[in-house]
Tab-separated table of C-alpha atoms in Angstrom:
chain	number	residue	atom	x	y	z
H	527	UNK	CA	-129.003	-0.804	-164.570
H	528	UNK	CA	-126.580	0.205	-166.821
H	529	UNK	CA	-124.158	-0.716	-164.209
H	530	UNK	CA	-126.136	0.555	-161.452
H	531	UNK	CA	-127.891	-1.675	-158.678
H	532	UNK	CA	-131.775	-1.635	-158.545
H	533	UNK	CA	-133.565	-2.734	-155.738
H	534	UNK	CA	-136.743	-4.913	-156.150
H	535	UNK	CA	-139.171	-5.354	-153.522
H	536	UNK	CA	-139.253	-9.439	-152.815
H	537	UNK	CA	-142.100	-10.386	-154.805
H	538	UNK	CA	-140.822	-8.214	-157.809
H	539	UNK	CA	-137.782	-9.793	-157.327
H	540	UNK	CA	-139.214	-13.234	-157.581
H	541	UNK	CA	-141.080	-12.603	-160.551
H	542	UNK	CA	-138.750	-11.693	-162.402
H	543	UNK	CA	-136.757	-14.540	-161.729
H	544	UNK	CA	-139.938	-16.644	-162.877
H	545	UNK	CA	-139.945	-15.296	-165.931
H	546	UNK	CA	-136.078	-15.678	-166.220
H	547	UNK	CA	-136.524	-19.247	-165.836
H	548	UNK	CA	-139.220	-19.414	-168.525
H	549	UNK	CA	-135.901	-18.976	-170.629
H	550	UNK	CA	-138.054	-16.739	-172.954
H	551	UNK	CA	-141.163	-18.636	-173.212
H	552	UNK	CA	-144.362	-16.964	-171.747
H	553	UNK	CA	-145.506	-17.467	-168.480
H	554	UNK	CA	-149.723	-16.245	-168.196
H	555	UNK	CA	-150.288	-14.078	-165.425
H	556	UNK	CA	-152.350	-17.111	-163.737
H	557	UNK	CA	-149.339	-19.303	-163.436
H	558	UNK	CA	-147.158	-16.433	-162.353
H	559	UNK	CA	-149.488	-15.874	-159.552
H	560	UNK	CA	-149.730	-19.484	-158.683
H	561	UNK	CA	-145.637	-19.716	-158.329
H	562	UNK	CA	-144.812	-16.365	-157.224
H	563	UNK	CA	-147.403	-16.109	-154.253
H	564	UNK	CA	-147.445	-20.050	-153.682
H	565	UNK	CA	-151.468	-19.273	-152.837
H	566	UNK	CA	-153.026	-21.874	-150.404
H	567	UNK	CA	-156.423	-20.292	-150.010
H	568	UNK	CA	-159.281	-19.495	-152.413
H	569	UNK	CA	-161.040	-16.446	-151.776
H	570	UNK	CA	-164.030	-14.989	-153.772
H	571	UNK	CA	-162.822	-12.857	-157.062
H	572	UNK	CA	-159.507	-13.871	-156.631
H	573	UNK	CA	-158.538	-14.263	-160.499
H	574	UNK	CA	-158.979	-10.637	-160.361
H	575	UNK	CA	-157.270	-9.834	-157.112
H	576	UNK	CA	-154.460	-12.077	-158.512
H	577	UNK	CA	-154.120	-10.255	-161.979
H	578	UNK	CA	-154.333	-7.043	-160.136
H	579	UNK	CA	-151.105	-8.013	-157.890
H	580	UNK	CA	-149.346	-9.814	-161.147
H	581	UNK	CA	-150.200	-6.358	-162.671
H	582	UNK	CA	-148.907	-4.113	-160.223
H	583	UNK	CA	-145.170	-6.021	-159.875
H	584	UNK	CA	-144.808	-6.311	-163.723
H	585	UNK	CA	-145.411	-2.200	-163.385
H	586	UNK	CA	-142.491	-2.243	-160.936
H	587	UNK	CA	-140.656	-4.299	-163.157
H	588	UNK	CA	-140.784	-2.419	-166.122
H	589	UNK	CA	-140.339	0.845	-164.528
H	590	UNK	CA	-136.725	-0.509	-163.115
H	591	UNK	CA	-136.048	-1.736	-166.811
H	592	UNK	CA	-136.572	1.958	-168.109
H	593	UNK	CA	-134.117	3.250	-165.899
H	594	UNK	CA	-131.640	1.986	-168.677
H	595	UNK	CA	-133.423	4.160	-171.041
H	596	UNK	CA	-136.948	5.119	-171.913
H	597	UNK	CA	-139.359	2.483	-172.955
H	598	UNK	CA	-136.984	-0.093	-172.027
H	599	UNK	CA	-139.161	-1.583	-169.681
H	600	UNK	CA	-141.809	-2.216	-172.490
H	601	UNK	CA	-139.509	-3.561	-175.094
H	602	UNK	CA	-137.640	-6.259	-172.273
H	603	UNK	CA	-141.346	-7.596	-170.413
H	604	UNK	CA	-143.718	-7.706	-173.373
H	605	UNK	CA	-147.477	-8.296	-172.805
H	606	UNK	CA	-149.580	-11.111	-174.569
H	607	UNK	CA	-152.737	-13.357	-175.201
H	608	UNK	CA	-153.109	-16.829	-174.643
H	609	UNK	CA	-157.023	-18.218	-175.670
H	610	UNK	CA	-158.274	-20.301	-173.226
H	611	UNK	CA	-161.705	-21.676	-172.381
H	612	UNK	CA	-162.026	-19.185	-169.980
H	613	UNK	CA	-161.524	-16.543	-172.330
H	614	UNK	CA	-158.305	-14.709	-173.423
H	615	UNK	CA	-155.209	-14.662	-170.906
H	616	UNK	CA	-152.748	-12.357	-170.207
H	617	UNK	CA	-149.124	-13.756	-170.544
H	618	UNK	CA	-145.994	-12.053	-169.906
H	619	UNK	CA	-142.391	-12.763	-171.172
H	620	UNK	CA	-138.871	-11.334	-171.038
H	621	UNK	CA	-137.433	-10.244	-174.448
H	622	UNK	CA	-133.555	-9.639	-173.751
H	623	UNK	CA	-130.915	-10.051	-176.072
H	624	UNK	CA	-128.194	-12.769	-175.248
H	625	UNK	CA	-125.774	-10.031	-174.064
H	626	UNK	CA	-128.882	-8.679	-171.572
H	627	UNK	CA	-128.962	-12.091	-169.621
H	628	UNK	CA	-126.277	-14.094	-168.090
H	629	UNK	CA	-127.702	-17.333	-168.027
H	630	UNK	CA	-128.640	-16.732	-172.246
H	631	UNK	CA	-124.965	-15.304	-173.233
H	632	UNK	CA	-123.543	-18.401	-170.711
H	633	UNK	CA	-125.388	-20.839	-173.020
H	634	UNK	CA	-124.819	-19.194	-176.383
H	635	UNK	CA	-120.986	-19.147	-175.401
H	636	UNK	CA	-120.393	-22.601	-174.618
H	637	UNK	CA	-122.735	-23.888	-177.166
H	638	UNK	CA	-119.990	-21.732	-179.596
H	639	UNK	CA	-117.260	-22.953	-177.612
H	640	UNK	CA	-118.194	-26.856	-178.431
H	641	UNK	CA	-118.158	-25.925	-182.292
H	642	UNK	CA	-114.707	-24.076	-182.322
H	643	UNK	CA	-110.997	-24.809	-182.670
H	644	UNK	CA	-108.999	-24.899	-178.692
H	645	UNK	CA	-107.564	-21.374	-178.548
H	646	UNK	CA	-110.927	-20.141	-179.229
H	647	UNK	CA	-113.040	-22.372	-177.592
H	648	UNK	CA	-110.799	-21.499	-174.130
H	649	UNK	CA	-111.085	-17.996	-174.717
H	650	UNK	CA	-114.982	-18.371	-174.794
H	651	UNK	CA	-115.588	-20.902	-172.071
H	652	UNK	CA	-113.409	-18.499	-169.601
H	653	UNK	CA	-115.851	-16.200	-170.890
H	654	UNK	CA	-118.382	-18.262	-169.846
H	655	UNK	CA	-117.745	-19.330	-166.633
H	656	UNK	CA	-116.562	-15.571	-165.434
H	657	UNK	CA	-120.282	-15.071	-165.996
H	658	UNK	CA	-121.040	-17.886	-163.101
H	659	UNK	CA	-121.649	-16.502	-159.881
H	660	UNK	CA	-122.929	-19.122	-157.301
H	661	UNK	CA	-126.062	-21.342	-157.930
H	662	UNK	CA	-128.342	-20.489	-160.800
H	663	UNK	CA	-132.000	-19.072	-159.914
H	664	UNK	CA	-130.787	-18.875	-156.532
H	665	UNK	CA	-133.867	-16.839	-155.528
H	666	UNK	CA	-136.348	-19.976	-156.727
H	667	UNK	CA	-134.100	-23.161	-155.983
H	668	UNK	CA	-136.034	-26.044	-155.459
H	669	UNK	CA	-139.204	-25.018	-156.286
H	670	UNK	CA	-140.637	-26.901	-159.470
H	671	UNK	CA	-140.922	-24.545	-162.169
H	672	UNK	CA	-136.790	-23.805	-161.511
H	673	UNK	CA	-135.976	-27.499	-161.708
H	674	UNK	CA	-135.428	-27.740	-165.462
H	675	UNK	CA	-133.417	-24.522	-165.999
H	676	UNK	CA	-131.547	-24.967	-162.968
H	677	UNK	CA	-130.215	-28.761	-164.013
H	678	UNK	CA	-129.518	-27.707	-167.489
H	679	UNK	CA	-127.566	-24.516	-166.888
H	680	UNK	CA	-125.910	-26.856	-164.064
H	681	UNK	CA	-124.816	-30.054	-166.566
H	682	UNK	CA	-124.023	-26.968	-169.267
H	683	UNK	CA	-121.413	-25.713	-166.666
H	684	UNK	CA	-119.916	-29.203	-165.980
H	685	UNK	CA	-119.731	-29.110	-170.057
H	686	UNK	CA	-117.629	-26.338	-169.946
H	687	UNK	CA	-115.367	-27.257	-167.159
H	688	UNK	CA	-114.446	-30.647	-168.580
H	689	UNK	CA	-113.858	-28.541	-172.453
H	690	UNK	CA	-112.143	-26.237	-170.430
H	691	UNK	CA	-109.912	-29.023	-169.179
H	692	UNK	CA	-109.233	-30.366	-172.641
H	693	UNK	CA	-108.530	-27.104	-174.493
H	694	UNK	CA	-106.052	-26.101	-172.183
H	695	UNK	CA	-104.530	-29.804	-172.414
H	696	UNK	CA	-104.645	-29.427	-176.171
H	697	UNK	CA	-102.480	-25.642	-176.298
H	698	UNK	CA	-100.210	-27.620	-173.913
H	699	UNK	CA	-101.043	-25.613	-171.073
H	700	UNK	CA	-101.342	-28.022	-168.470
H	701	UNK	CA	-101.337	-26.229	-165.569
H	702	UNK	CA	-103.978	-24.332	-166.082
H	703	UNK	CA	-106.210	-27.335	-167.132
H	704	UNK	CA	-104.786	-28.927	-163.435
H	705	UNK	CA	-106.334	-25.897	-161.770
H	706	UNK	CA	-109.631	-26.248	-163.619
H	707	UNK	CA	-109.311	-30.212	-162.967
H	708	UNK	CA	-108.889	-29.202	-159.423
H	709	UNK	CA	-111.910	-26.858	-159.414
H	710	UNK	CA	-114.209	-29.679	-160.790
H	711	UNK	CA	-113.136	-32.721	-158.148
H	712	UNK	CA	-113.726	-30.451	-155.444
H	713	UNK	CA	-117.298	-29.738	-156.573
H	714	UNK	CA	-118.012	-33.251	-158.086
H	715	UNK	CA	-116.288	-35.370	-154.793
H	716	UNK	CA	-118.387	-38.670	-156.147
H	717	UNK	CA	-117.420	-38.493	-160.056
H	718	UNK	CA	-115.272	-40.853	-161.037
H	719	UNK	CA	-114.457	-39.096	-164.637
H	720	UNK	CA	-113.360	-36.128	-162.610
H	721	UNK	CA	-111.091	-37.948	-160.337
H	722	UNK	CA	-109.514	-39.580	-163.374
H	723	UNK	CA	-108.747	-36.462	-165.329
H	724	UNK	CA	-107.023	-35.264	-162.308
H	725	UNK	CA	-104.509	-37.962	-161.906
H	726	UNK	CA	-104.460	-38.212	-165.663
H	727	UNK	CA	-102.978	-34.368	-165.413
H	728	UNK	CA	-100.881	-34.834	-162.096
H	729	UNK	CA	-99.006	-37.405	-163.933
H	730	UNK	CA	-98.975	-36.005	-167.399
H	731	UNK	CA	-97.172	-32.826	-165.187
H	732	UNK	CA	-94.589	-34.939	-163.633
H	733	UNK	CA	-93.690	-36.733	-166.104
H	734	UNK	CA	-93.148	-33.432	-168.434
H	735	UNK	CA	-90.957	-32.402	-165.544
H	736	UNK	CA	-89.192	-35.611	-165.375
H	737	UNK	CA	-85.873	-35.177	-162.972
H	738	UNK	CA	-86.561	-31.085	-162.059
H	739	UNK	CA	-86.280	-30.180	-158.800
H	740	UNK	CA	-86.338	-26.438	-159.446
H	741	UNK	CA	-87.883	-24.799	-162.096
H	742	UNK	CA	-88.518	-20.835	-162.075
H	743	UNK	CA	-89.123	-18.415	-164.844
H	744	UNK	CA	-87.432	-15.285	-164.494
H	745	UNK	CA	-90.087	-12.371	-164.374
H	746	UNK	CA	-89.871	-10.800	-167.720
H	747	UNK	CA	-87.253	-12.373	-169.210
H	748	UNK	CA	-88.229	-15.652	-170.086
H	749	UNK	CA	-85.838	-17.774	-169.456
H	750	UNK	CA	-86.312	-20.604	-167.332
H	751	UNK	CA	-83.272	-21.501	-164.181
H	752	UNK	CA	-83.774	-25.686	-163.596
H	753	UNK	CA	-82.111	-27.593	-160.801
H	754	UNK	CA	-82.358	-31.042	-162.088
H	755	UNK	CA	-81.352	-34.873	-160.851
H	756	UNK	CA	-79.765	-36.765	-162.869
H	757	UNK	CA	-76.603	-37.367	-165.562
H	758	UNK	CA	-74.660	-33.921	-167.175
H	759	UNK	CA	-74.393	-36.377	-170.631
H	760	UNK	CA	-77.874	-37.533	-170.793
H	761	UNK	CA	-78.939	-33.694	-171.169
H	762	UNK	CA	-79.148	-34.212	-175.295
H	763	UNK	CA	-80.946	-31.096	-175.972
H	764	UNK	CA	-78.622	-28.650	-174.294
H	765	UNK	CA	-75.105	-27.029	-174.563
H	766	UNK	CA	-72.827	-28.310	-172.156
H	767	UNK	CA	-70.444	-26.713	-169.625
H	768	UNK	CA	-67.292	-28.775	-168.432
H	769	UNK	CA	-64.875	-27.666	-166.093
H	770	UNK	CA	-61.214	-27.849	-167.004
H	771	UNK	CA	-57.707	-26.878	-165.771
H	772	UNK	CA	-55.689	-23.909	-167.176
H	773	UNK	CA	-53.594	-26.495	-169.401
H	774	UNK	CA	-56.920	-27.922	-170.869
H	775	UNK	CA	-55.436	-31.379	-170.265
H	776	UNK	CA	-57.806	-34.762	-171.948
H	777	UNK	CA	-55.688	-37.557	-171.217
H	778	UNK	CA	-57.681	-39.633	-168.936
H	779	UNK	CA	-55.221	-41.923	-167.718
H	780	UNK	CA	-56.356	-41.465	-163.897
H	781	UNK	CA	-53.017	-39.781	-163.255
H	782	UNK	CA	-53.314	-36.650	-165.136
H	783	UNK	CA	-57.440	-37.065	-165.227
H	784	UNK	CA	-59.417	-39.123	-163.152
H	785	UNK	CA	-62.029	-41.329	-165.885
H	786	UNK	CA	-64.392	-40.733	-163.096
H	787	UNK	CA	-64.342	-36.959	-163.246
H	788	UNK	CA	-66.337	-34.986	-165.959
H	789	UNK	CA	-63.350	-34.525	-168.155
H	790	UNK	CA	-63.050	-37.885	-168.078
H	791	UNK	CA	-66.631	-38.859	-168.796
H	792	UNK	CA	-66.785	-36.744	-171.907
H	793	UNK	CA	-63.535	-38.070	-173.515
H	794	UNK	CA	-65.336	-41.346	-173.081
H	795	UNK	CA	-68.998	-40.501	-173.629
H	796	UNK	CA	-68.925	-37.970	-176.326
H	797	UNK	CA	-65.474	-38.681	-178.320
H	798	UNK	CA	-65.508	-42.522	-177.422
H	799	UNK	CA	-62.013	-42.438	-175.614
H	800	UNK	CA	-60.593	-40.906	-178.199
H	801	UNK	CA	-59.028	-38.092	-176.480
H	802	UNK	CA	-56.840	-36.539	-179.136
H	803	UNK	CA	-60.418	-35.798	-181.100
H	804	UNK	CA	-60.894	-33.391	-178.186
H	805	UNK	CA	-57.125	-32.280	-178.156
H	806	UNK	CA	-57.792	-31.201	-181.795
H	807	UNK	CA	-60.805	-29.155	-181.478
H	808	UNK	CA	-59.699	-27.765	-178.030
H	809	UNK	CA	-56.461	-26.317	-179.978
H	810	UNK	CA	-58.616	-24.899	-182.550
H	811	UNK	CA	-60.805	-23.025	-180.238
H	812	UNK	CA	-57.247	-22.122	-178.209
H	813	UNK	CA	-55.993	-20.350	-181.029
H	814	UNK	CA	-57.990	-17.182	-180.094
H	815	UNK	CA	-56.619	-17.161	-176.855
H	816	UNK	CA	-52.660	-15.548	-175.714
H	817	UNK	CA	-51.437	-18.306	-173.564
H	818	UNK	CA	-49.585	-17.312	-170.421
H	819	UNK	CA	-46.714	-19.375	-170.832
H	820	UNK	CA	-45.693	-22.592	-171.638
H	821	UNK	CA	-44.107	-25.365	-168.622
H	822	UNK	CA	-40.452	-26.925	-169.665
H	823	UNK	CA	-40.506	-30.719	-169.802
H	824	UNK	CA	-38.588	-30.879	-166.382
H	825	UNK	CA	-40.973	-29.213	-164.504
H	826	UNK	CA	-44.278	-30.261	-166.070
H	827	UNK	CA	-43.285	-33.776	-167.241
H	828	UNK	CA	-46.799	-35.099	-167.842
H	829	UNK	CA	-49.571	-33.897	-169.817
H	830	UNK	CA	-50.001	-30.616	-171.634
H	831	UNK	CA	-47.613	-27.622	-170.845
H	832	UNK	CA	-49.133	-24.505	-172.395
H	833	UNK	CA	-50.908	-22.770	-169.633
H	834	UNK	CA	-54.292	-20.167	-170.111
H	835	UNK	CA	-55.688	-17.609	-168.122
H	836	UNK	CA	-58.015	-18.843	-165.804
H	837	UNK	CA	-61.547	-18.162	-167.471
H	838	UNK	CA	-60.975	-19.030	-170.348
H	839	UNK	CA	-64.004	-20.399	-172.123
H	840	UNK	CA	-63.895	-22.556	-175.377
H	841	UNK	CA	-66.738	-23.642	-177.707
H	842	UNK	CA	-65.862	-27.518	-178.884
H	843	UNK	CA	-68.785	-28.024	-181.337
H	844	UNK	CA	-70.147	-31.413	-180.736
H	845	UNK	CA	-72.610	-32.362	-183.457
H	846	UNK	CA	-75.761	-30.046	-183.495
H	847	UNK	CA	-74.509	-28.296	-180.220
H	848	UNK	CA	-71.515	-27.089	-178.149
H	849	UNK	CA	-69.223	-28.178	-174.648
H	850	UNK	CA	-67.886	-24.988	-172.883
H	851	UNK	CA	-64.674	-26.306	-171.740
H	852	UNK	CA	-63.874	-23.657	-168.722
H	853	UNK	CA	-60.476	-23.197	-167.324
H	854	UNK	CA	-61.444	-22.281	-163.698
H	855	UNK	CA	-58.567	-24.749	-161.715
H	856	UNK	CA	-54.892	-24.566	-162.002
H	857	UNK	CA	-52.824	-27.666	-162.448
H	858	UNK	CA	-50.013	-27.797	-160.577
H	859	UNK	CA	-46.568	-29.149	-162.105
H	860	UNK	CA	-47.330	-32.112	-159.333
H	861	UNK	CA	-50.400	-32.782	-161.492
H	862	UNK	CA	-52.850	-31.775	-158.589
H	863	UNK	CA	-55.609	-29.239	-159.436
H	864	UNK	CA	-56.589	-26.573	-157.291
H	865	UNK	CA	-58.980	-23.415	-157.569
H	866	UNK	CA	-60.661	-20.715	-154.673
H	867	UNK	CA	-63.958	-19.301	-154.875
H	868	UNK	CA	-62.599	-15.886	-156.610
H	869	UNK	CA	-61.434	-18.517	-159.417
H	870	UNK	CA	-64.917	-19.551	-160.083
H	871	UNK	CA	-66.447	-16.571	-159.939
H	872	UNK	CA	-64.400	-14.640	-162.409
H	873	UNK	CA	-64.348	-18.241	-164.372
H	874	UNK	CA	-67.983	-17.841	-164.407
H	875	UNK	CA	-68.444	-14.722	-165.404
H	876	UNK	CA	-66.154	-14.993	-168.371
H	877	UNK	CA	-68.405	-18.278	-169.477
H	878	UNK	CA	-71.954	-16.862	-169.898
H	879	UNK	CA	-70.774	-14.037	-172.385
H	880	UNK	CA	-69.319	-17.062	-174.685
H	881	UNK	CA	-72.353	-19.094	-174.546
H	882	UNK	CA	-74.449	-16.060	-175.596
H	883	UNK	CA	-71.759	-15.418	-178.857
H	884	UNK	CA	-71.359	-19.278	-179.102
H	885	UNK	CA	-74.569	-21.266	-177.655
H	886	UNK	CA	-76.892	-21.275	-180.657
H	887	UNK	CA	-79.376	-19.697	-178.007
H	888	UNK	CA	-80.018	-23.646	-176.885
H	889	UNK	CA	-80.370	-24.529	-173.052
H	890	UNK	CA	-76.860	-24.585	-171.547
H	891	UNK	CA	-76.590	-27.803	-169.064
H	892	UNK	CA	-73.897	-26.923	-166.164
H	893	UNK	CA	-72.722	-29.875	-163.616
H	894	UNK	CA	-71.889	-28.663	-160.058
H	895	UNK	CA	-68.794	-26.549	-160.746
H	896	UNK	CA	-66.163	-26.714	-157.859
H	897	UNK	CA	-67.473	-29.991	-155.799
H	898	UNK	CA	-64.961	-32.163	-157.288
H	899	UNK	CA	-61.375	-32.654	-157.868
H	900	UNK	CA	-60.854	-28.957	-157.951
H	901	UNK	CA	-61.156	-28.925	-154.189
H	902	UNK	CA	-62.708	-25.292	-153.893
H	903	UNK	CA	-63.347	-26.364	-149.939
H	904	UNK	CA	-64.428	-22.841	-148.885
H	905	UNK	CA	-67.925	-23.191	-150.471
H	906	UNK	CA	-70.537	-25.893	-149.771
H	907	UNK	CA	-72.656	-27.447	-152.517
H	908	UNK	CA	-75.809	-24.863	-151.603
H	909	UNK	CA	-72.954	-21.970	-152.355
H	910	UNK	CA	-71.167	-22.824	-155.091
H	911	UNK	CA	-74.904	-23.727	-156.829
H	912	UNK	CA	-76.046	-20.451	-155.475
H	913	UNK	CA	-72.836	-18.856	-157.340
H	914	UNK	CA	-73.532	-20.463	-160.758
H	915	UNK	CA	-77.023	-19.243	-160.606
H	916	UNK	CA	-76.013	-15.799	-159.388
H	917	UNK	CA	-73.477	-15.000	-162.323
H	918	UNK	CA	-75.686	-16.455	-164.784
H	919	UNK	CA	-78.599	-13.911	-163.350
H	920	UNK	CA	-76.415	-11.086	-163.645
H	921	UNK	CA	-74.933	-11.542	-167.278
H	922	UNK	CA	-78.948	-11.292	-168.373
H	923	UNK	CA	-78.065	-7.893	-167.066
H	924	UNK	CA	-75.800	-7.522	-169.740
H	925	UNK	CA	-76.783	-9.770	-172.722
H	926	UNK	CA	-80.791	-11.066	-171.826
H	927	UNK	CA	-80.601	-13.919	-174.746
H	928	UNK	CA	-77.776	-15.550	-173.249
H	929	UNK	CA	-80.079	-18.881	-173.348
H	930	UNK	CA	-83.206	-19.973	-172.934
H	931	UNK	CA	-82.874	-21.958	-170.183
H	932	UNK	CA	-79.835	-22.538	-166.986
H	933	UNK	CA	-80.164	-26.005	-166.288
H	934	UNK	CA	-78.067	-27.134	-163.277
H	935	UNK	CA	-77.632	-30.896	-163.511
H	936	UNK	CA	-76.901	-32.360	-159.452
H	937	UNK	CA	-76.104	-36.016	-158.888
H	938	UNK	CA	-78.156	-37.986	-156.083
H	939	UNK	CA	-75.062	-37.673	-153.744
H	940	UNK	CA	-74.803	-34.110	-153.827
H	941	UNK	CA	-78.409	-33.728	-153.601
H	942	UNK	CA	-78.533	-34.458	-149.775
H	943	UNK	CA	-76.110	-31.563	-149.009
H	944	UNK	CA	-77.835	-28.977	-151.245
H	945	UNK	CA	-80.473	-26.795	-150.009
H	946	UNK	CA	-82.632	-25.596	-152.891
H	947	UNK	CA	-84.925	-23.922	-150.186
H	948	UNK	CA	-81.929	-21.382	-150.722
H	949	UNK	CA	-82.110	-20.989	-154.284
H	950	UNK	CA	-85.924	-20.581	-154.859
H	951	UNK	CA	-85.574	-17.776	-152.264
H	952	UNK	CA	-82.860	-15.794	-154.158
H	953	UNK	CA	-84.703	-16.320	-157.552
H	954	UNK	CA	-87.913	-15.009	-155.750
H	955	UNK	CA	-85.842	-11.737	-154.418
H	956	UNK	CA	-84.762	-11.724	-157.832
H	957	UNK	CA	-87.945	-11.148	-158.995
H	958	UNK	CA	-89.213	-9.194	-156.438
H	959	UNK	CA	-86.513	-6.451	-155.966
H	960	UNK	CA	-83.660	-7.506	-158.642
H	961	UNK	CA	-80.858	-8.702	-158.274
H	962	UNK	CA	-79.630	-9.394	-154.726
H	963	UNK	CA	-76.330	-10.985	-153.392
H	964	UNK	CA	-77.180	-14.744	-152.125
H	965	UNK	CA	-77.222	-15.829	-148.925
H	966	UNK	CA	-73.415	-16.265	-148.431
H	967	UNK	CA	-71.577	-13.819	-151.050
H	968	UNK	CA	-68.637	-14.577	-152.584
H	969	UNK	CA	-65.841	-12.650	-153.860
């Protein structure tokens, strides 16, 4: 009472549950005795004995309620009279407010939720279901007088679970809807509707994640790190990062740049093969940077000859998004690109501030930089992926609003040589202990 458990004798506890099962209705003393004591033998003057037994338990019950305050027992357990052929018969009933009885509060909350908008309904249904502990009226489960209220409360709970799934779904909270649907399917294994709802939610979640292989929301930052299998140029909602050499060549003649490279695909797919259009945009962006020098035509007979520092990142506008051209390798005069782990780390560290400045706070999609013609043979695919993610996470310490999502796009042939469990472990460690070096540190 008032938060303190009260011990009742077994018969008094059964009598209380019998009154609860009446759901606010009055019950005669004769009926109470028949249901609670389950009398099987009639003795002389039995009615008087029965009434006395009931009155003793009613008195015990009122004293228990009086622990909540003087007079509470008489207020909660009220006495009435029912005229019968044999004269007036005493009746008893519970007079509890909605908040004083869990089953009543549960009923009202579910009823209100059925008339509410989804956000309010979800709140009320969750509150109602928190009141549910085991089976209703478990002390008298199976007895005739409990059958109807138990069935009603059980069916109402099934309704609450269905409506909670619908509410979470309407609000786009599919993971929360899924957990409720799984609970419903476990409790009702023979219900085809519960099984179908669970299947639909699982399919919806799979479709929403699409090609996602890993998705992790960094704790406290609301920034997602995603690894997705697919094509970089299919990420139409995101800014893109494309690796370049220090000369920012664009000619896809399979001599300076391979048509199959990411640079080659950039020219073909976003610039319709017009590399000079990309050249013009690069030149405008490169005006902000100081060149290292210019090669002579004798030394470098093909391609562009002005060199920029490794780590130069140029934001190239393409429609409503940006392509970040990142110089992370050096193109030798023999037209062979060369890079090293330190070059890649430096380039990535300089990339993220440029993304924060020019990226319009859009998701940014990055290929597995370093795995192609730049020939960074010192690092395997997993180490390259970790380096991209590690430098991004570190950049968030300086500016937590770099972008809402880092999306690393991996081709199918790269995936089999990439250990995503190591990446997931690194991200969990970031959440638990702050930023720590990945399994293989690249300096």
